[in-house]
XYZ file of C-alpha atoms in Angstrom:
749
model
C -0.152 0.019 -0.126
C 1.323 3.487 -0.800
C 2.489 5.640 2.350
C 0.542 8.440 3.104
C 1.943 11.115 5.793
C -1.170 12.417 7.504
C -1.195 16.124 8.954
C -2.370 15.695 12.637
C -3.762 18.649 13.774
C -1.786 19.854 16.905
C -3.701 22.787 18.612
C -8.611 24.350 18.846
C -11.419 23.434 21.105
C -13.802 21.655 18.451
C -17.224 20.248 19.659
C -18.039 17.503 17.319
C -21.313 17.685 16.397
C -23.715 14.730 16.402
C -25.235 14.426 12.841
C -28.319 12.506 14.220
C -31.158 14.034 15.620
C -34.038 16.310 14.679
C -33.799 20.022 15.409
C -34.979 19.585 18.814
C -33.392 16.165 19.555
C -30.358 17.327 18.184
C -30.172 20.089 20.576
C -31.221 18.043 23.517
C -28.318 15.522 22.848
C -25.842 18.306 22.499
C -26.507 20.177 25.611
C -25.539 16.872 27.724
C -21.860 17.384 26.771
C -21.656 21.278 27.244
C -22.511 20.870 31.247
C -20.192 18.491 31.635
C -17.300 20.212 29.582
C -18.067 23.060 31.844
C -18.030 20.912 34.969
C -14.680 19.650 33.877
C -13.086 23.199 33.142
C -14.303 25.196 35.923
C -14.280 22.501 38.477
C -12.798 19.120 37.856
C -12.580 17.895 41.152
C -16.284 18.459 42.310
C -19.888 18.241 41.002
C -21.213 21.697 39.425
C -24.456 22.119 41.615
C -27.532 22.235 39.154
C -30.503 22.798 40.830
C -33.842 22.495 38.442
C -36.414 25.234 38.967
C -39.729 24.192 39.001
C -40.477 25.114 35.265
C -37.228 23.339 34.267
C -38.108 20.282 36.331
C -41.703 19.866 34.633
C -39.906 20.530 31.290
C -37.548 17.592 31.760
C -40.280 15.364 33.369
C -42.502 15.910 30.010
C -39.190 15.316 27.833
C -38.906 12.061 29.493
C -42.478 10.934 29.641
C -42.987 11.589 25.800
C -39.898 9.793 24.871
C -40.825 6.439 27.106
C -38.209 7.041 29.465
C -39.308 5.666 32.522
C -36.717 7.190 35.650
C -37.298 10.951 37.478
C -35.363 13.988 36.249
C -32.820 13.514 38.984
C -32.230 9.872 37.778
C -31.720 11.385 34.286
C -29.344 13.911 35.346
C -26.996 11.579 37.330
C -26.869 9.002 34.342
C -26.614 11.771 31.513
C -23.422 12.921 33.676
C -21.741 9.760 34.554
C -22.347 8.599 30.698
C -21.036 11.949 29.417
C -18.180 11.636 31.587
C -16.501 9.158 29.787
C -17.046 10.610 26.452
C -15.927 14.177 27.785
C -12.174 12.461 28.614
C -11.463 11.904 25.123
C -9.242 14.731 23.614
C -7.980 13.727 20.429
C -5.723 16.593 19.421
C -5.006 20.557 20.086
C -4.947 23.422 17.891
C -3.609 26.408 19.274
C -4.304 26.015 23.028
C -8.125 24.441 22.741
C -8.451 20.920 23.081
C -10.471 18.913 20.664
C -13.529 16.774 21.789
C -14.652 14.034 19.548
C -18.395 12.856 19.849
C -20.724 11.265 17.327
C -22.969 13.429 15.367
C -36.751 4.538 5.106
C -38.329 3.646 2.362
C -39.839 7.328 1.361
C -36.318 8.630 1.679
C -35.392 5.620 -0.872
C -38.288 6.657 -3.340
C -36.672 10.515 -3.085
C -33.397 9.083 -4.428
C -34.986 7.160 -6.539
C -33.245 4.083 -5.500
C -35.839 1.718 -5.434
C -35.725 1.465 -9.457
C -32.410 -0.031 -8.761
C -33.500 -2.507 -6.307
C -36.315 -3.445 -7.865
C -34.907 -4.051 -11.113
C -36.939 -1.439 -12.978
C -34.438 0.476 -15.118
C -34.240 0.196 -18.902
C -33.730 -3.464 -19.883
C -31.791 -4.039 -16.247
C -34.140 -6.325 -14.826
C -31.836 -8.067 -12.256
C -32.028 -6.585 -8.891
C -29.599 -4.340 -7.127
C -29.086 -6.211 -3.977
C -25.683 -5.095 -2.681
C -24.349 -8.670 -3.048
C -20.145 -8.151 -3.049
C -20.492 -4.334 -2.594
C -18.949 -3.721 0.435
C -18.908 -0.519 2.748
C -16.628 1.029 5.503
C -18.694 2.791 8.368
C -16.301 5.397 10.651
C -18.554 6.147 13.507
C -19.218 6.463 17.034
C -18.426 2.428 17.737
C -19.416 -1.013 16.716
C -22.548 -1.756 14.976
C -24.853 -4.478 16.006
C -25.890 -7.385 14.885
C -29.728 -5.958 14.671
C -31.939 -8.470 12.808
C -32.117 -6.229 9.867
C -28.616 -7.388 9.216
C -29.338 -11.093 9.944
C -30.631 -12.028 6.508
C -27.126 -13.277 5.010
C -23.915 -14.318 6.783
C -21.440 -12.313 8.334
C -22.622 -9.062 6.892
C -21.022 -6.563 10.108
C -17.103 -7.011 10.694
C -16.323 -5.566 13.600
C -12.589 -4.233 13.572
C -11.949 -2.061 16.199
C -14.315 -2.954 18.774
C -12.874 -3.453 22.152
C -9.647 -1.520 21.771
C -8.451 0.949 24.137
C -9.295 4.523 23.214
C -6.364 7.207 23.017
C -6.963 10.547 24.358
C -4.725 13.541 24.122
C -2.069 11.381 23.326
C -2.565 9.151 26.130
C -3.530 5.513 26.250
C -6.894 5.490 28.393
C -8.823 2.737 29.923
C -11.730 3.422 28.052
C -12.529 0.990 24.941
C -14.646 0.702 21.936
C -17.923 -0.225 22.249
C -21.348 -1.061 20.226
C -23.201 2.455 19.363
C -26.746 3.103 18.452
C -25.406 5.938 15.763
C -23.307 3.407 14.104
C -26.422 1.078 13.795
C -28.829 3.642 12.360
C -26.126 4.590 9.844
C -25.857 1.219 8.854
C -29.682 0.516 8.865
C -29.799 3.499 6.168
C -27.426 1.933 4.190
C -28.333 -2.020 4.117
C -31.347 -2.797 6.507
C -32.756 -5.707 5.133
C -36.337 -4.587 5.185
C -37.352 -7.405 8.050
C -39.882 -4.156 8.809
C -40.739 -2.811 5.684
C -40.501 0.827 6.376
C -36.848 0.322 7.766
C -35.726 -1.013 4.407
C -32.156 0.248 3.370
C -30.566 0.541 0.033
C -28.466 -2.772 -0.392
C -30.009 -5.532 1.267
C -26.756 -7.755 0.936
C -23.934 -5.281 1.503
C -21.410 -5.945 4.142
C -19.901 -3.375 6.447
C -16.640 -2.962 7.988
C -17.368 -1.178 11.351
C -14.889 1.319 13.082
C -15.201 3.683 15.340
C -13.824 7.481 14.844
C -11.784 7.565 17.907
C -8.348 7.166 17.916
C -7.443 3.786 19.279
C -4.126 1.905 20.499
C -4.281 -0.509 17.506
C -5.854 0.877 14.461
C -5.198 4.840 14.881
C -7.124 7.531 13.784
C -10.049 7.733 11.712
C -8.063 8.626 8.569
C -5.853 5.871 9.295
C -8.560 3.169 9.624
C -10.214 4.323 6.663
C -7.260 4.326 4.404
C -6.209 0.747 5.956
C -10.013 -0.532 5.262
C -10.202 -3.306 2.338
C -13.928 -1.736 1.891
C -13.196 1.289 -0.469
C -16.481 3.104 -0.250
C -16.946 4.744 3.243
C -19.325 6.864 5.272
C -18.478 9.438 7.821
C -21.620 11.092 9.852
C -19.409 12.884 12.138
C -17.524 16.160 12.494
C -17.325 19.588 14.294
C -19.148 22.723 15.154
C -17.359 25.624 15.210
C -20.483 27.753 15.990
C -23.150 28.022 18.217
C -24.274 24.956 20.054
C -25.287 23.787 23.441
C -23.630 20.584 24.348
C -25.988 18.562 26.305
C -29.581 18.359 27.264
C -28.967 19.620 30.948
C -27.145 22.754 29.863
C -30.160 23.412 27.537
C -32.386 23.514 30.471
C -30.046 25.958 32.331
C -29.330 28.264 29.405
C -25.875 27.577 28.777
C -24.521 28.608 25.450
C -21.562 27.283 24.056
C -19.074 28.696 21.425
C -15.855 26.465 21.101
C -13.314 28.979 19.984
C -12.091 32.195 20.524
C -14.494 35.130 19.376
C -11.861 37.639 19.413
C -10.963 37.289 15.906
C -14.511 37.853 15.237
C -14.242 41.123 14.550
C -17.402 41.715 12.366
C -20.593 39.630 11.945
C -19.395 38.432 8.486
C -16.439 36.341 10.376
C -16.502 32.681 11.162
C -14.207 30.009 11.458
C -16.694 27.818 9.329
C -16.102 27.143 5.686
C -12.098 27.216 6.632
C -10.226 24.377 4.899
C -8.485 22.814 7.305
C -6.126 19.716 8.541
C -9.026 17.256 8.096
C -9.678 18.421 4.798
C -5.996 18.213 3.748
C -5.659 14.763 4.946
C -9.276 13.884 3.148
C -7.892 14.896 0.057
C -4.688 13.471 0.337
C -6.080 10.479 1.006
C -8.125 10.062 -2.052
C -5.482 12.051 -4.418
C -3.106 9.102 -2.702
C -5.635 5.892 -3.272
C -8.140 7.398 -5.914
C -10.376 4.143 -5.620
C -11.509 5.485 -2.109
C -14.788 7.221 -2.212
C -15.465 9.176 1.183
C -18.813 10.313 1.638
C -19.551 12.660 4.493
C -22.174 14.588 6.282
C -22.365 18.353 6.094
C -23.652 19.123 9.620
C -26.983 20.128 11.312
C -25.457 23.579 12.704
C -27.667 25.969 10.708
C -29.443 28.451 12.326
C -27.857 28.009 15.996
C -27.264 30.933 17.623
C -26.946 32.423 21.281
C -30.570 32.087 21.801
C -32.324 29.081 20.270
C -29.834 26.669 21.283
C -31.221 26.742 24.880
C -34.557 26.225 26.279
C -36.111 29.429 27.585
C -33.858 32.594 28.331
C -30.186 32.005 27.706
C -28.175 32.790 31.081
C -24.734 32.215 30.424
C -22.032 32.141 27.822
C -19.060 29.327 27.858
C -16.101 29.509 25.585
C -12.281 29.439 25.521
C -10.254 32.775 24.804
C -6.918 33.099 22.716
C -4.710 32.054 25.779
C -6.510 28.659 26.122
C -8.484 30.003 29.169
C -12.057 28.580 29.590
C -14.456 31.295 30.712
C -18.068 31.344 31.746
C -20.108 34.753 31.575
C -23.622 36.064 32.029
C -25.161 37.162 28.295
C -24.697 40.238 27.984
C -21.071 40.302 29.935
C -18.948 39.022 27.199
C -16.779 42.167 26.847
C -15.858 42.505 30.641
C -12.578 40.162 30.107
C -9.213 41.450 29.000
C -8.912 39.063 26.412
C -12.565 39.287 24.881
C -12.692 42.391 22.669
C -16.203 41.914 21.239
C -18.936 44.355 22.631
C -21.077 41.557 21.545
C -21.501 37.581 20.996
C -20.558 36.599 17.512
C -23.557 36.118 14.839
C -25.326 32.880 14.903
C -24.540 30.061 12.696
C -24.892 30.477 8.926
C -26.336 34.393 9.454
C -24.902 37.123 7.018
C -24.355 34.578 4.181
C -21.915 33.195 6.469
C -20.924 29.266 6.186
C -21.829 26.419 8.850
C -19.989 23.596 7.521
C -16.727 22.808 9.298
C -13.732 21.470 9.137
C -13.350 17.648 7.472
C -16.615 18.473 5.131
C -14.910 20.723 3.253
C -12.353 18.895 1.266
C -12.366 18.839 -2.667
C -12.266 14.918 -3.363
C -15.054 13.771 -0.803
C -18.875 14.024 -1.366
C -20.376 16.420 1.591
C -24.182 15.244 1.784
C -26.710 17.786 2.847
C -30.353 17.228 4.267
C -33.950 17.727 2.790
C -37.282 17.071 4.409
C -39.537 14.279 3.159
C -40.939 15.178 -0.097
C -44.543 14.935 -0.679
C -47.142 12.406 -0.044
C -49.184 13.294 -3.146
C -46.466 12.821 -5.368
C -45.430 9.210 -3.683
C -42.562 10.843 -1.692
C -40.707 11.536 -5.134
C -39.222 14.466 -6.640
C -41.601 16.471 -9.212
C -40.357 19.680 -9.057
C -37.355 22.070 -7.608
C -40.318 24.261 -5.666
C -41.269 21.292 -3.632
C -37.663 20.951 -2.454
C -37.852 21.568 1.250
C -34.618 21.815 2.723
C -34.006 20.507 6.479
C -33.837 23.474 8.930
C -30.583 22.042 10.815
C -28.823 21.137 7.288
C -25.335 22.982 7.238
C -24.760 25.453 4.775
C -21.588 26.136 2.762
C -19.752 27.410 0.912
C -16.280 26.797 1.191
C -14.257 30.504 2.056
C -13.286 30.603 -1.563
C -16.412 30.248 -2.796
C -16.299 26.296 -3.787
C -19.527 24.354 -3.877
C -20.380 22.656 -0.781
C -22.515 20.457 -0.141
C -22.024 18.860 -3.035
C -25.473 17.095 -3.301
C -28.689 16.279 -0.709
C -31.582 13.951 -0.148
C -33.813 13.220 2.802
C -32.426 12.912 6.068
C -35.449 13.953 8.221
C -37.835 11.719 10.144
C -36.061 8.534 8.597
C -36.792 5.032 10.147
C -34.287 2.968 11.201
C -32.813 -0.166 13.534
C -31.127 1.244 16.480
C -30.136 0.114 19.698
C -32.125 -0.463 22.895
C -30.628 1.623 25.586
C -32.411 -0.393 28.134
C -31.806 -4.034 26.979
C -28.401 -4.446 25.086
C -29.891 -7.941 24.056
C -32.765 -6.280 22.248
C -31.766 -6.755 18.541
C -35.300 -5.895 17.092
C -35.166 -1.890 18.470
C -36.110 0.924 15.617
C -36.683 4.586 15.961
C -37.143 7.675 13.780
C -34.317 10.144 13.385
C -33.025 12.979 11.498
C -30.251 14.736 10.386
C -27.352 14.648 7.725
C -25.810 11.682 9.488
C -28.700 9.809 7.439
C -28.753 11.742 4.120
C -25.068 11.034 4.012
C -25.194 7.214 4.390
C -28.307 7.255 1.954
C -25.561 8.908 -0.753
C -23.303 6.110 0.320
C -25.895 3.339 -0.249
C -26.959 4.968 -3.880
C -23.192 5.050 -4.807
C -22.738 1.477 -3.887
C -26.075 0.635 -5.732
C -24.763 2.051 -9.264
C -21.630 0.210 -8.862
C -23.828 -2.916 -8.543
C -25.659 -1.457 -11.297
C -22.744 -0.766 -13.605
C -21.703 -4.205 -12.696
C -24.467 -5.618 -14.204
C -24.523 -3.794 -17.222
C -21.056 -4.385 -18.116
C -21.489 -8.160 -16.890
C -18.397 -7.364 -14.837
C -18.148 -8.155 -11.306
C -14.862 -6.567 -10.996
C -16.181 -2.986 -12.378
C -15.411 -0.253 -9.427
C -15.808 3.758 -9.673
C -13.297 6.070 -9.097
C -13.869 8.933 -6.463
C -14.400 11.440 -9.265
C -16.249 9.123 -11.348
C -18.935 8.755 -8.345
C -18.998 12.453 -7.622
C -19.452 13.585 -11.142
C -22.132 10.780 -11.776
C -24.352 11.677 -9.075
C -23.651 15.794 -9.471
C -24.479 15.149 -13.028
C -27.608 13.810 -12.687
C -29.002 15.457 -9.535
C -32.650 17.077 -10.034
C -32.673 20.933 -9.469
C -33.271 22.290 -6.297
C -34.103 25.756 -4.797
C -35.227 29.142 -6.159
C -33.035 29.535 -8.858
C -31.289 27.350 -11.852
C -27.863 25.613 -10.973
C -25.918 24.830 -7.817
C -26.262 26.576 -4.429
C -25.190 26.419 -0.722
C -27.815 24.782 0.800
C -28.139 21.431 -1.952
C -24.807 21.912 -3.619
C -25.627 20.562 -7.731
C -28.985 19.028 -6.127
C -31.020 16.285 -4.873
C -29.599 12.912 -5.757
C -31.460 10.791 -8.493
C -30.239 7.049 -8.378
C -32.122 6.052 -11.486
C -31.092 9.362 -13.511
C -27.391 8.117 -13.147
C -28.384 4.499 -13.739
C -29.946 5.563 -16.956
C -27.046 7.656 -17.976
C -24.812 4.619 -17.333
C -27.216 2.616 -19.219
C -27.457 5.154 -22.099
C -23.247 5.337 -21.818
C -23.043 1.316 -22.636
C -25.067 2.308 -25.769
C -22.982 5.085 -26.969
C -26.068 7.301 -26.277
C -24.233 9.143 -23.331
C -20.525 9.508 -22.608
C -19.162 8.193 -19.408
C -15.752 8.457 -19.652
C -12.436 8.377 -17.327
C -9.116 9.266 -18.989
C -5.601 10.642 -18.289
C -4.972 14.146 -19.349
C -1.892 15.342 -20.961
C -0.272 18.465 -19.706
C -1.024 21.072 -22.422
C -3.438 18.992 -24.307
C -7.166 20.021 -25.246
C -9.842 17.548 -25.652
C -12.750 18.139 -28.482
C -15.905 16.441 -28.777
C -18.565 17.541 -31.314
C -22.325 16.354 -30.975
C -25.694 17.556 -32.396
C -28.271 18.987 -30.376
C -31.476 16.980 -29.637
C -34.641 18.771 -29.965
C -36.539 19.787 -26.138
C -33.517 17.871 -24.365
C -30.870 19.807 -22.649
C -27.122 19.486 -23.679
C -25.146 18.795 -20.645
C -21.269 18.315 -20.293
C -19.650 17.803 -16.701
C -15.884 17.169 -15.665
C -14.480 16.156 -12.236
C -11.038 15.289 -11.215
C -9.236 14.073 -7.748
C -6.945 17.237 -7.008
C -3.893 17.077 -5.120
C -4.460 18.613 -1.241
C -4.318 22.323 -0.729
C -2.103 24.656 1.265
C -3.553 25.111 4.736
C -2.686 28.015 7.345
C 0.026 26.891 9.413
C -0.594 26.282 13.399
C 2.670 27.014 15.020
C 1.216 27.065 18.372
C 0.586 30.437 18.814
C -2.702 32.533 19.236
C -2.408 33.695 15.879
C -3.790 30.705 14.471
C -7.155 31.488 15.207
C -7.059 34.911 13.584
C -5.405 32.846 10.465
C -8.522 30.616 10.211
C -10.747 33.277 10.343
C -9.438 34.925 7.220
C -8.077 32.414 5.137
C -10.216 32.638 1.927
C -7.207 31.509 -0.209
C -8.403 29.345 -3.550
C -8.154 25.433 -2.872
C -7.915 24.301 -5.875
C -4.412 22.989 -7.399
C -5.201 22.053 -10.816
C -7.814 24.187 -12.550
C -9.424 22.401 -15.744
C -11.681 24.243 -17.975
C -15.265 23.171 -19.326
C -16.827 24.911 -22.383
C -19.426 24.018 -24.965
C -19.234 26.022 -27.963
C -22.459 26.400 -30.805
C -19.850 26.206 -33.748
C -22.770 28.308 -36.255
C -22.668 31.447 -33.918
C -19.306 31.061 -31.657
C -21.459 31.180 -28.492
C -19.365 30.028 -25.540
C -21.425 28.108 -22.861
C -19.742 28.382 -19.419
C -19.766 26.441 -16.285
C -21.742 27.412 -13.019
C -20.274 28.809 -10.304
C -21.151 30.495 -7.201
C -20.641 34.274 -6.642
C -17.888 33.872 -3.593
C -19.052 37.371 -2.445
C -22.508 36.565 -2.077
C -22.943 33.205 -2.161
C -26.546 32.771 -1.826
C -27.269 34.896 -4.619
C -28.247 32.654 -7.967
C -25.324 30.880 -9.340
C -23.431 32.673 -12.154
C -21.774 31.355 -15.274
C -18.212 32.114 -15.980
C -14.737 30.634 -15.624
C -14.641 28.414 -12.416
C -11.485 28.700 -10.784
C -12.431 26.999 -7.280
C -14.163 23.877 -7.658
C -13.000 20.311 -9.051
C -16.325 19.621 -10.539
C -17.376 21.698 -13.841
C -20.622 21.680 -15.515
C -21.857 23.446 -18.537
C -25.758 23.242 -19.261
C -27.310 24.426 -22.890
C -30.706 24.294 -21.686
C -32.367 24.723 -24.882
C -29.917 23.696 -27.642
C -30.792 23.868 -31.544
C -31.879 20.598 -33.223
C -29.150 19.593 -35.240
C -26.911 22.294 -34.242
C -23.458 21.147 -33.948
C -22.122 21.802 -30.722
C -18.087 21.724 -29.751
C -17.047 20.285 -26.182
C -13.508 21.691 -25.012
C -11.448 20.320 -22.083
C -8.415 22.371 -21.363
C -6.802 23.089 -18.532
C -4.374 26.273 -16.999
C -0.853 26.245 -16.191
C 0.791 22.999 -15.379
C -0.790 19.926 -14.207
C 0.953 18.844 -11.287
C 0.814 16.117 -8.391
C 1.049 16.522 -4.526
C 4.436 17.385 -4.505
C 3.514 20.029 -6.984
C 5.753 18.277 -9.600
C 4.433 18.309 -13.497
C 2.116 15.052 -13.797
C -0.322 13.827 -16.426
C -3.628 13.744 -14.122
C -6.699 11.645 -14.903
C -10.219 13.313 -15.189
C -13.835 12.228 -15.418
C -16.056 13.448 -18.334
C -19.719 13.225 -18.940
C -21.881 14.399 -21.729
C -25.651 13.744 -22.245
C -28.436 15.058 -24.205
C -26.724 14.775 -27.040
C -27.185 13.364 -30.828
C -24.055 11.385 -32.813
C -25.512 13.331 -35.778
C -28.031 15.742 -37.492
C -31.219 13.862 -37.420
C -32.650 16.754 -40.010
C -33.626 13.950 -42.798
C -33.963 16.643 -45.355
C -30.651 16.846 -45.220
C -29.212 13.689 -46.169
C -27.655 12.951 -49.483
C -25.762 10.543 -51.239
C -22.678 12.799 -50.717
C -22.772 12.671 -46.682
C -20.761 9.922 -45.001
C -22.315 6.614 -43.739
C -22.480 6.542 -40.326
C -22.273 3.657 -38.259
C -23.065 3.710 -34.216
C -22.796 2.714 -31.379
C -19.727 0.331 -32.469
C -20.006 -1.231 -28.935
C -23.699 -2.544 -27.763
C -25.594 -5.391 -26.155
C -28.443 -4.628 -28.572
C -28.714 -2.389 -32.048
C -26.328 -0.840 -34.623
C -27.965 2.231 -36.300
C -26.467 2.556 -39.788
C -27.383 6.244 -41.393
C -26.684 7.775 -44.770
C -27.571 4.751 -47.028
C -29.400 4.568 -49.873
C -33.098 2.754 -49.852
C -31.352 -0.156 -51.742
C -28.171 -0.798 -49.693
C -27.486 -4.286 -48.321
C -26.255 -5.315 -45.093
C -23.955 -8.346 -44.156
C -22.672 -9.457 -40.747
C -19.796 -11.729 -40.335
C -18.192 -12.749 -37.379
C -14.469 -13.046 -36.760
C -14.152 -16.947 -38.516
C -15.861 -15.443 -41.849
C -19.212 -16.815 -41.021
C -21.849 -14.859 -42.215
C -24.373 -13.751 -39.078
C -26.904 -11.534 -40.486
C -27.931 -10.307 -44.017
C -30.294 -7.472 -45.180
C -31.575 -5.167 -47.796
C -32.647 -1.634 -46.625
C -35.596 0.239 -47.559
C -34.477 3.549 -46.001
C -31.664 6.079 -45.554
C -31.359 3.942 -41.871
C -31.789 0.758 -40.809
C -30.699 -0.910 -37.368
C -28.944 -4.222 -36.831
C -30.327 -6.317 -34.182
C -27.143 -8.052 -32.429
C -29.276 -9.433 -29.367
C -29.295 -13.144 -29.629
C -25.369 -13.321 -30.932
C -22.500 -14.307 -28.636
C -20.294 -11.749 -27.206
C -17.648 -10.946 -29.424
C -16.101 -8.784 -32.516
C -18.003 -8.724 -35.282
C -17.286 -7.523 -38.998
C -20.138 -5.195 -40.403
C -20.097 -4.723 -44.466
C -22.210 -2.116 -45.943
C -23.080 -1.759 -49.720
C -24.383 1.571 -50.583
C -24.069 4.163 -53.426
C -21.739 1.675 -55.542
C -19.526 1.796 -52.479
C -18.460 -0.836 -49.710
C -17.800 -0.098 -46.412
C -16.858 -2.300 -43.663
C -16.973 -1.388 -39.829
C -15.962 -3.182 -36.662
C -18.394 -3.665 -34.007
C -18.429 -5.182 -30.422
C -21.413 -6.911 -29.053
C -20.781 -7.162 -25.126
């Protein structure tokens, strides 16, 4: 295996978000950690005295009863503090002077993604259901996946890798070990629940999982090393960091304790934020994929949207907890933040994603991964399927981009709200039949990972080749090219990226490409080259071209251990693209140039623009209303020199997709005997089309042994030769037309 040097973050107080709850549940769960962190920072040797008011007591009691938790509020507080104490000790690293705490973040959803067409065998002539057999997925999450009844339909679906390993916290081996985890089990269910309970069915009934915890462990290392070491090269990661407002646990929410995990001094105005900054974990993901391009990393965007100083608590916020640039923690009453010598603001920072700020954070901003946002379920009257863009409702917790250089994040979105899934019974560890509804980008992300696995499975069926895999750039290009439009304006946006994932549209494209009716190619692009394609427009069919490539990891701000790191992170708007490919579509009659989509970095929530995109490693050009039979030229080029990770000149691979075109002009009135005879596709599972022949032309098909397999006399300027029923292999097609004899090789597969 190729050796990879990962950048390990050395110094920030990162509160790692749990991307797994509806908005209210998310807040409740997050609160548990905050009180404990406050206790550990302010009074590590004694309990913080937490007395419930009558109102707080009733609120907590109501919550417990509504969730069928049959214990008193006092017992609940004690249990939660004891449970969270263990997790709060897990410090993975430091940035500056701030510790990093790591924590985890249905069928209707499957319909929204149109993936049920694949597992029901309803795409084109592919009637074999996609089951996920021999499609293997790595889960890196809060802990081990239990052997729930939803994973027992076939043998050995769950392989636990680091279960029982000792956790490393703050560089020290602890006595804490990796155990089973509800969140990991739920994520696995979205991807692969067998459907023992119909409404809990996942995408791939027979896929197998390798299950890791994201905690650094004594034997297996950190989550980058675990991902790299896994034999399964498609992985889901539903965890990350929250660099803005939160309330770390349920109890803190009751007591109005608001948290900001990083120093607020560098946030000199409301538009400043740490979010959107490309940093060490993003660098590591990009480095990993650049070094091993068959790794497909799917990552949740986060659940931080809209959190601010008042809405992360129940009732009135009472105190504000944070850390200053010298690494000292503090807690002050709301409104008193400016009375500390090290706190420079007159007021608290603006909320997450306010003033067009991003709230996607470290680890979900990498170029070579697929970052996933969440939408709500689609309409029942539409059978929970996509119909029009205006019916898409972005989930109110789903973190929004862009990256600070203006790059599109998230990449795609799908349903993440109120998804039904298998889970762990917190009261009975032996119960393998528990289910729940849950919400978050934690569940939109594995749905996308499952769809990618289904598309690999589908491509194997199309090509009749069980060894086929997709490269990371191919997978990203495929799902972004075929995503359904969402939002108020055409093109990508900061909420859903390129749109709502559509598994059937992606599968249709793979099928079209196999019949030479679309292009889905990956090739090495040589330095200095320009590649061109010429195609014809189709009536009432948008012409769309897309490219995507794996880009070397970008430069990040240096963490020299000083408190300058905070200001550098806040102000790092540098372009993170290393190799800049360019895609253009040109009308050959008018010379009009069609440019790719891009975001306005200064106003990212305004409608997407079209122009020279210099920050994204995915580019897409759309000609919405091409002229039928008009010739269009697609040009792919690049700026400067193409380089590798070490910035040495190197040819680079690129994925290319083209759809909505005709191989030739279809205007029959323009056909004459002087035109070249056209034969396409020359690789086919079924039919070969021959155009521009006279009506008395004759056709003969021979195998490579010289045996005549078919013969025909045409009755028009076009004929289709049916190769169905013939064995796979190369054939010679002889065409006798207009006094000419033409021979073409065709491949039946």
